[in-house]
């Protein structure tokens, strides 16, 4: 087990990866961590897209109101 942990720390998790992520990968496993991070990333992207759509809708509505006046 020590050799496997050493392999992960040296090869899979270079120093560029922050300590929090390293601990998460070592405790949860590589695949589970990647999957959970991918889900988080997709949720964040969906939230950002929703915010952009709201802003675009507000601008469109305000320009329509300006044109009617």
CSV table of N, CA and C in Angstrom, one decimal:
chain,number,residue,atom,x,y,z
A,1,UNK,N,0.8,-1.2,0.0
A,1,UNK,CA,0.0,0.0,0.0
A,1,UNK,C,0.9,1.3,0.0
A,2,UNK,N,2.0,1.2,0.7
A,2,UNK,CA,2.9,2.4,0.8
A,2,UNK,C,3.4,2.7,-0.6
A,3,UNK,N,3.8,1.7,-1.4
A,3,UNK,CA,4.3,1.9,-2.7
A,3,UNK,C,3.2,2.5,-3.6
A,4,UNK,N,2.0,2.1,-3.5
A,4,UNK,CA,0.9,2.6,-4.3
A,4,UNK,C,0.7,4.1,-3.9
A,5,UNK,N,0.6,4.4,-2.6
A,5,UNK,CA,0.4,5.8,-2.2
A,5,UNK,C,1.6,6.7,-2.7
A,6,UNK,N,2.8,6.1,-2.6
A,6,UNK,CA,4.0,6.9,-3.1
A,6,UNK,C,3.9,7.1,-4.6
A,7,UNK,N,3.4,6.1,-5.4
A,7,UNK,CA,3.2,6.3,-6.8
A,7,UNK,C,2.2,7.4,-7.1
A,8,UNK,N,1.1,7.3,-6.4
A,8,UNK,CA,0.0,8.3,-6.6
A,8,UNK,C,0.6,9.7,-6.3
A,9,UNK,N,1.2,9.9,-5.2
A,9,UNK,CA,1.8,11.2,-4.8
A,9,UNK,C,2.8,11.7,-5.8
A,10,UNK,N,3.7,10.8,-6.2
A,10,UNK,CA,4.8,11.3,-7.1
A,10,UNK,C,4.4,11.4,-8.6
A,11,UNK,N,3.6,10.5,-9.1
A,11,UNK,CA,3.2,10.5,-10.5
A,11,UNK,C,1.9,11.1,-10.8
A,12,UNK,N,0.9,10.7,-10.1
A,12,UNK,CA,-0.5,11.1,-10.4
A,12,UNK,C,-0.8,12.5,-9.9
A,13,UNK,N,-0.2,12.8,-8.7
A,13,UNK,CA,-0.5,14.0,-8.0
A,13,UNK,C,0.8,14.8,-7.9
A,14,UNK,N,1.2,15.5,-8.9
A,14,UNK,CA,2.4,16.3,-8.8
A,14,UNK,C,2.2,17.5,-7.8
A,15,UNK,N,3.3,18.2,-7.6
A,15,UNK,CA,3.2,19.3,-6.6
A,15,UNK,C,2.3,20.4,-7.0
A,16,UNK,N,2.0,20.4,-8.3
A,16,UNK,CA,1.1,21.5,-8.8
A,16,UNK,C,-0.3,21.4,-8.2
A,17,UNK,N,-0.7,20.2,-7.8
A,17,UNK,CA,-2.0,19.9,-7.3
A,17,UNK,C,-2.0,20.3,-5.8
A,18,UNK,N,-3.0,21.1,-5.4
A,18,UNK,CA,-3.1,21.6,-4.0
A,18,UNK,C,-3.3,20.4,-3.0
A,19,UNK,N,-2.9,20.6,-1.8
A,19,UNK,CA,-3.0,19.6,-0.8
A,19,UNK,C,-4.4,19.1,-0.5
A,20,UNK,N,-5.4,20.0,-0.6
A,20,UNK,CA,-6.7,19.6,-0.3
A,20,UNK,C,-7.2,18.6,-1.3
A,21,UNK,N,-6.9,18.8,-2.6
A,21,UNK,CA,-7.3,17.9,-3.7
A,21,UNK,C,-6.6,16.6,-3.6
A,22,UNK,N,-5.3,16.7,-3.2
A,22,UNK,CA,-4.5,15.5,-3.0
A,22,UNK,C,-5.1,14.6,-2.0
A,23,UNK,N,-5.5,15.2,-0.8
A,23,UNK,CA,-6.1,14.4,0.3
A,23,UNK,C,-7.4,13.8,-0.2
A,24,UNK,N,-8.2,14.6,-0.9
A,24,UNK,CA,-9.5,14.1,-1.4
A,24,UNK,C,-9.3,12.9,-2.3
A,25,UNK,N,-8.3,13.0,-3.2
A,25,UNK,CA,-8.1,11.9,-4.2
A,25,UNK,C,-7.6,10.6,-3.4
A,26,UNK,N,-6.7,10.8,-2.5
A,26,UNK,CA,-6.2,9.7,-1.7
A,26,UNK,C,-7.3,9.0,-0.8
A,27,UNK,N,-8.2,9.8,-0.3
A,27,UNK,CA,-9.2,9.3,0.6
A,27,UNK,C,-10.4,8.7,-0.2
A,28,UNK,N,-10.8,9.4,-1.3
A,28,UNK,CA,-12.0,8.9,-2.0
A,28,UNK,C,-11.7,8.1,-3.2
A,29,UNK,N,-10.5,8.2,-3.8
A,29,UNK,CA,-10.1,7.5,-5.0
A,29,UNK,C,-10.1,8.5,-6.2
A,30,UNK,N,-9.4,8.1,-7.1
A,30,UNK,CA,-9.2,9.0,-8.3
A,30,UNK,C,-10.5,9.1,-9.1
A,31,UNK,N,-11.1,8.0,-9.4
A,31,UNK,CA,-12.3,8.0,-10.3
A,31,UNK,C,-13.4,8.8,-9.6
A,32,UNK,N,-13.7,8.5,-8.4
A,32,UNK,CA,-14.7,9.1,-7.7
A,32,UNK,C,-14.5,10.6,-7.6
A,33,UNK,N,-13.3,11.0,-7.3
A,33,UNK,CA,-13.0,12.5,-7.2
A,33,UNK,C,-13.2,13.1,-8.6
A,34,UNK,N,-12.7,12.5,-9.7
A,34,UNK,CA,-12.9,13.1,-11.0
A,34,UNK,C,-14.4,13.2,-11.3
A,35,UNK,N,-15.2,12.2,-11.0
A,35,UNK,CA,-16.6,12.2,-11.3
A,35,UNK,C,-17.3,13.3,-10.5
A,36,UNK,N,-17.0,13.4,-9.2
A,36,UNK,CA,-17.6,14.4,-8.4
A,36,UNK,C,-17.2,15.8,-8.8
A,37,UNK,N,-16.0,16.0,-9.2
A,37,UNK,CA,-15.5,17.3,-9.7
A,37,UNK,C,-16.2,17.6,-11.1
A,38,UNK,N,-16.4,16.6,-11.9
A,38,UNK,CA,-17.1,16.9,-13.2
A,38,UNK,C,-18.6,17.3,-12.9
A,39,UNK,N,-19.2,16.6,-12.0
A,39,UNK,CA,-20.6,17.0,-11.6
A,39,UNK,C,-20.6,18.4,-11.1
A,40,UNK,N,-19.7,18.8,-10.2
A,40,UNK,CA,-19.6,20.1,-9.7
A,40,UNK,C,-19.4,21.2,-10.8
A,41,UNK,N,-18.5,20.8,-11.7
A,41,UNK,CA,-18.2,21.7,-12.9
A,41,UNK,C,-19.5,21.9,-13.8
A,42,UNK,N,-20.2,20.8,-14.0
A,42,UNK,CA,-21.4,20.9,-14.8
A,42,UNK,C,-22.5,21.8,-14.1
A,43,UNK,N,-22.6,21.6,-12.8
A,43,UNK,CA,-23.6,22.3,-12.1
A,43,UNK,C,-23.3,23.8,-12.1
A,44,UNK,N,-22.0,24.1,-12.0
A,44,UNK,CA,-21.5,25.5,-12.0
A,44,UNK,C,-21.8,26.1,-13.4
A,45,UNK,N,-21.5,25.4,-14.4
A,45,UNK,CA,-21.7,25.9,-15.8
A,45,UNK,C,-23.2,26.1,-16.0
A,46,UNK,N,-24.1,25.2,-15.5
A,46,UNK,CA,-25.5,25.4,-15.7
A,46,UNK,C,-26.0,26.7,-14.9
A,47,UNK,N,-25.4,26.9,-13.7
A,47,UNK,CA,-25.8,28.0,-13.0
A,47,UNK,C,-25.4,29.3,-13.7
A,48,UNK,N,-24.2,29.3,-14.2
A,48,UNK,CA,-23.7,30.5,-14.9
A,48,UNK,C,-24.5,30.8,-16.2
A,49,UNK,N,-24.9,29.7,-16.9
A,49,UNK,CA,-25.7,29.9,-18.1
A,49,UNK,C,-27.1,30.4,-17.7
A,50,UNK,N,-27.6,30.0,-16.6
A,50,UNK,CA,-28.9,30.5,-16.2
A,50,UNK,C,-28.8,32.0,-15.8
A,51,UNK,N,-27.7,32.4,-15.2
A,51,UNK,CA,-27.5,33.8,-14.8
A,51,UNK,C,-27.4,34.7,-16.1
A,52,UNK,N,-26.6,34.2,-17.1
A,52,UNK,CA,-26.5,34.9,-18.3
A,52,UNK,C,-27.8,35.0,-19.0
A,53,UNK,N,-28.6,34.0,-19.0
A,53,UNK,CA,-29.9,34.0,-19.7
A,53,UNK,C,-30.8,35.0,-19.0
A,54,UNK,N,-30.8,35.1,-17.6
A,54,UNK,CA,-31.6,36.0,-16.9
A,54,UNK,C,-31.2,37.5,-17.3
A,55,UNK,N,-29.9,37.7,-17.3
A,55,UNK,CA,-29.4,39.1,-17.7
A,55,UNK,C,-29.9,39.4,-19.1
A,56,UNK,N,-29.7,38.5,-20.0
A,56,UNK,CA,-30.1,38.8,-21.4
A,56,UNK,C,-31.6,39.0,-21.5
A,57,UNK,N,-32.4,38.3,-20.7
A,57,UNK,CA,-33.9,38.5,-20.7
A,57,UNK,C,-34.2,39.8,-20.1
A,58,UNK,N,-33.5,40.2,-19.1
A,58,UNK,CA,-33.8,41.5,-18.5
A,58,UNK,C,-33.5,42.6,-19.4
A,59,UNK,N,-32.4,42.5,-20.2
A,59,UNK,CA,-32.0,43.5,-21.1
A,59,UNK,C,-33.0,43.6,-22.3
A,60,UNK,N,-33.4,42.4,-22.7
A,60,UNK,CA,-34.4,42.4,-23.8
A,60,UNK,C,-35.7,43.0,-23.4
A,61,UNK,N,-36.2,42.7,-22.2
A,61,UNK,CA,-37.4,43.3,-21.7
A,61,UNK,C,-37.3,44.8,-21.5
A,62,UNK,N,-36.2,45.2,-21.0
A,62,UNK,CA,-36.0,46.7,-20.8
A,62,UNK,C,-35.9,47.4,-22.1
A,63,UNK,N,-35.3,46.8,-23.1
A,63,UNK,CA,-35.3,47.5,-24.4
A,63,UNK,C,-36.6,47.5,-25.1
A,64,UNK,N,-37.4,46.5,-24.8
A,64,UNK,CA,-38.8,46.5,-25.4
A,64,UNK,C,-39.6,47.5,-24.7
A,65,UNK,N,-39.5,47.7,-23.4
A,65,UNK,CA,-40.2,48.7,-22.7
A,65,UNK,C,-39.8,50.1,-23.2
A,66,UNK,N,-38.5,50.3,-23.4
A,66,UNK,CA,-38.0,51.6,-23.9
A,66,UNK,C,-38.6,51.9,-25.3
A,67,UNK,N,-38.7,50.9,-26.2
A,67,UNK,CA,-39.2,51.1,-27.5
A,67,UNK,C,-40.7,51.4,-27.5
A,68,UNK,N,-41.5,50.9,-26.6
A,68,UNK,CA,-42.9,51.1,-26.5
A,68,UNK,C,-43.2,52.5,-26.0
A,69,UNK,N,-42.3,53.1,-25.3
A,69,UNK,CA,-42.6,54.5,-24.7
A,69,UNK,C,-42.3,55.5,-25.8
